[in-house]
N, CA and C of each residue as an Amber inpcrd file, in Angstrom:
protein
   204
 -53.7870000 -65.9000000  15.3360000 -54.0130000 -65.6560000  13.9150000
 -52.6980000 -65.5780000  13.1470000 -52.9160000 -66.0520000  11.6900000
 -51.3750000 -65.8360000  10.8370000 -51.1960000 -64.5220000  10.9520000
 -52.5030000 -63.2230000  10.4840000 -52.1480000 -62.1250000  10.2440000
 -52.9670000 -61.2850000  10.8640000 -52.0580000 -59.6580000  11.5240000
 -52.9830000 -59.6190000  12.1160000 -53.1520000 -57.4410000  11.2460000
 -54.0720000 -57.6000000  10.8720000 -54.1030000 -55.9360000  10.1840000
 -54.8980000 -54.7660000  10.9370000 -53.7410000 -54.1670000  11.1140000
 -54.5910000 -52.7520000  11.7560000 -53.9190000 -51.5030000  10.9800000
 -54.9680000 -50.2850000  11.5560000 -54.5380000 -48.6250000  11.1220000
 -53.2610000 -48.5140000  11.3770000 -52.7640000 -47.8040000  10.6080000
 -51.4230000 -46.6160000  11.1820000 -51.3200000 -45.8260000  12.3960000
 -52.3440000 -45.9110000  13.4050000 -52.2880000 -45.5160000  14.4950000
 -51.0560000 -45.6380000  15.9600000 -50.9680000 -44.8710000  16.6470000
 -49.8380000 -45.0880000  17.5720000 -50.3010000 -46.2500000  18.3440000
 -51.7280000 -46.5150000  18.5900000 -52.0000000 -47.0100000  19.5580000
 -51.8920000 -48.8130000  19.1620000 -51.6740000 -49.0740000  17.6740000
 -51.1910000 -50.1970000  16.9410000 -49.6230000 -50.2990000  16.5140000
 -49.5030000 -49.2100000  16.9100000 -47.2900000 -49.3290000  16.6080000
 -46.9130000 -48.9710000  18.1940000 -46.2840000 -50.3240000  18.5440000
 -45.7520000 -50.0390000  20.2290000 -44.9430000 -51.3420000  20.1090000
 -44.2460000 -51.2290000  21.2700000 -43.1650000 -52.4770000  21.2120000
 -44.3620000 -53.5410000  22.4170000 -44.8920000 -53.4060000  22.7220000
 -45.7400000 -54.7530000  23.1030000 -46.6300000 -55.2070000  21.9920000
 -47.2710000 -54.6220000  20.9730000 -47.4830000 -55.3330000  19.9940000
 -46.5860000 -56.0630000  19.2130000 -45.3240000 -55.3540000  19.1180000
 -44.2110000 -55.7480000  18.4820000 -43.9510000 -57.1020000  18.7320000
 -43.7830000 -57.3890000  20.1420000 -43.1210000 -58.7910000  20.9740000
 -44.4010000 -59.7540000  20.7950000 -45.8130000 -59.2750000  20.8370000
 -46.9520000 -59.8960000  20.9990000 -46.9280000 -60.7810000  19.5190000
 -46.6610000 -59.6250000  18.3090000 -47.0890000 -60.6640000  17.5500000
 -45.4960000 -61.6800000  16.7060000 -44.2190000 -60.9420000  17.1330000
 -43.0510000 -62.5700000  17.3160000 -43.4800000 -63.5420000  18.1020000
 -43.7700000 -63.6240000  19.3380000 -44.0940000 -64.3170000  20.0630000
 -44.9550000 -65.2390000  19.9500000 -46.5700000 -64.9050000  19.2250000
 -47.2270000 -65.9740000  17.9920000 -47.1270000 -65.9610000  17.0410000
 -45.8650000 -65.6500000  16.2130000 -45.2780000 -65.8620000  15.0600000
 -46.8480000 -65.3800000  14.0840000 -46.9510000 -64.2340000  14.2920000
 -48.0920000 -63.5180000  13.7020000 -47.5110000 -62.3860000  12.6960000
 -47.7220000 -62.0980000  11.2950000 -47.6410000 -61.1370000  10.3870000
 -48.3050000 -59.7670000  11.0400000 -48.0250000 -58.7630000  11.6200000
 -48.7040000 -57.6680000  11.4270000 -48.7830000 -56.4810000  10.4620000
 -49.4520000 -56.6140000   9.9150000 -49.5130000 -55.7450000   8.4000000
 -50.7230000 -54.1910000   9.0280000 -49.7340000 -52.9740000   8.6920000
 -50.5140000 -51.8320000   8.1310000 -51.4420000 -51.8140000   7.0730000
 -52.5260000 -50.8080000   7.4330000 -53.1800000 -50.3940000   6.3760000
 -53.0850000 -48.9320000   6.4540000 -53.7050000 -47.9800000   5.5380000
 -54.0050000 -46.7330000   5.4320000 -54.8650000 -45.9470000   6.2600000
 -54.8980000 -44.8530000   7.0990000 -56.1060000 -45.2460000   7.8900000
 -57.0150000 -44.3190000   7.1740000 -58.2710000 -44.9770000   7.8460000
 -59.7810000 -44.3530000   6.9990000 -59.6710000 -44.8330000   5.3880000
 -58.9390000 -45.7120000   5.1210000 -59.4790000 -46.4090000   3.6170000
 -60.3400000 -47.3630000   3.5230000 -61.1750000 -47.1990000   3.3290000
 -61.9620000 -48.0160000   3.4760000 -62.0270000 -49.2640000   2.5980000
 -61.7680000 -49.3310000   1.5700000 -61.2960000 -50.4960000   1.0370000
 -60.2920000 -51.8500000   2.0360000 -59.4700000 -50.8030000   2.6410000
 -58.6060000 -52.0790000   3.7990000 -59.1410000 -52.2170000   4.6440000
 -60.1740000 -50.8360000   5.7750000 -60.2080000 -51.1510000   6.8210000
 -61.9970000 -51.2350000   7.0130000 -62.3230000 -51.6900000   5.7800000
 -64.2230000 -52.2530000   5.6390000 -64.4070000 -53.2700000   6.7930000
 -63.6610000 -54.8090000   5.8570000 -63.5480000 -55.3570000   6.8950000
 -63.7940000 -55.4940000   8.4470000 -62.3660000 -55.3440000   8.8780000
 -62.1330000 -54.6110000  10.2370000 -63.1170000 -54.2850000  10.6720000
 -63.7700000 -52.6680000  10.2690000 -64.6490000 -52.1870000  10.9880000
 -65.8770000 -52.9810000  11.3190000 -66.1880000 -53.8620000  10.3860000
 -67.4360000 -54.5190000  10.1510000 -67.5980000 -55.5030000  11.5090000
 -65.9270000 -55.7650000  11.3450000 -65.5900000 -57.2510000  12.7110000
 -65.4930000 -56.4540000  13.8630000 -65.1770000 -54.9620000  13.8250000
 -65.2480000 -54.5390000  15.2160000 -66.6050000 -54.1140000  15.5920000
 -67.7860000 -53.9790000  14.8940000 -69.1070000 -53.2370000  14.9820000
 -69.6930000 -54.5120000  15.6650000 -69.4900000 -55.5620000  14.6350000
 -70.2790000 -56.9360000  15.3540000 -69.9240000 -57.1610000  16.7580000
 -68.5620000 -57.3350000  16.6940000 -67.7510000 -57.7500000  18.2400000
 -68.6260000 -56.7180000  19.2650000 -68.2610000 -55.8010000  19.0280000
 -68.8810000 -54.9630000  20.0510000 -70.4750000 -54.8370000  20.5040000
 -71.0680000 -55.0650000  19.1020000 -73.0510000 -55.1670000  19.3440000
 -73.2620000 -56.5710000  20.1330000 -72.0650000 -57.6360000  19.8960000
 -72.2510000 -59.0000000  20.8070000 -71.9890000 -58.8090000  22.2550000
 -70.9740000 -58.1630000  22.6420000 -70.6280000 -57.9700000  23.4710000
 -71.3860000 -57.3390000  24.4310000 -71.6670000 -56.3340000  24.3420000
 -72.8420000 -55.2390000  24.1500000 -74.2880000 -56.2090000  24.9650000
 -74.6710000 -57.0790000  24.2960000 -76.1550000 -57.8280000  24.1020000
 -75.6390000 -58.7880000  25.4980000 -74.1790000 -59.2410000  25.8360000
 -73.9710000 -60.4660000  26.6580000 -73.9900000 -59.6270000  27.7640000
 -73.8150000 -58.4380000  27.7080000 -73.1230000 -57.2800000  29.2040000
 -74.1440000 -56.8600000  29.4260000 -75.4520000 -56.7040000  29.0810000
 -76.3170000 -55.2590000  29.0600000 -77.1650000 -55.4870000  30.7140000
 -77.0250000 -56.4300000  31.4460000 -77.7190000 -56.4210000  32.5600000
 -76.6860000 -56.5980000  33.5640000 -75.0740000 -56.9070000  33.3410000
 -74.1520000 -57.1170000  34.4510000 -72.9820000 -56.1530000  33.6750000
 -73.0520000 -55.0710000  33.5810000 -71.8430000 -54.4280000  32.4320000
 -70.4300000 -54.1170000  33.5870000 -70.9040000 -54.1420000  34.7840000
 -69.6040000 -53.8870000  35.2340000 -68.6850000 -56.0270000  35.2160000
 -69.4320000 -56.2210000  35.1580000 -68.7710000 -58.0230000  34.6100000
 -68.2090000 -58.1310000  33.4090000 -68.2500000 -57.3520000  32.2140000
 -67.8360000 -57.3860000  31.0430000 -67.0050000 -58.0250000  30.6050000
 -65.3300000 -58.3290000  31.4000000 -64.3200000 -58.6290000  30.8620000
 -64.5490000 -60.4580000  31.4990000 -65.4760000 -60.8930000  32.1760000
 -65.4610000 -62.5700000  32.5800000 -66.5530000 -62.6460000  30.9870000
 -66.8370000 -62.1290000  30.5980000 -67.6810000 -62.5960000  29.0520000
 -67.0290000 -62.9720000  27.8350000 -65.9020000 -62.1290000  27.9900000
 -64.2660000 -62.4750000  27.2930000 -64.2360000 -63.7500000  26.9240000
């Protein structure tokens, strides 16, 4: 992706994200966290991701990560 936006969280500020996104010449941009105006979005793409995910795993869940 050109850009990639997450929370102010520690678990989004680390030096392997750091290298991850030079490395695909990716923008990583902060938002505020819990604003919902920035992080609507987001949440919306992480609720789906996960209810899909969710629906592909639900009879082999220890297989989860070959659904990837």
């Amino acid at each position: 992706p050109r850009m990639l936006q997450s929370g102010n969280s520690r678990g989004f500020i680390n030096e392997a994200l750091s290298e991850m996104t030079k490395l695909l010449g990716t923008q990583h941009r902060l938002c505020t966290p819990y604003h919902l105006r920035g992080n609507g979005v987001t949440e919306n793409h992480v609720k789906a991701t996960m209810e899909l995910i969710g629906k592909k795993i639900k009879a082999k869940k220890h297989e989860w990560d070959a659904h990837l």
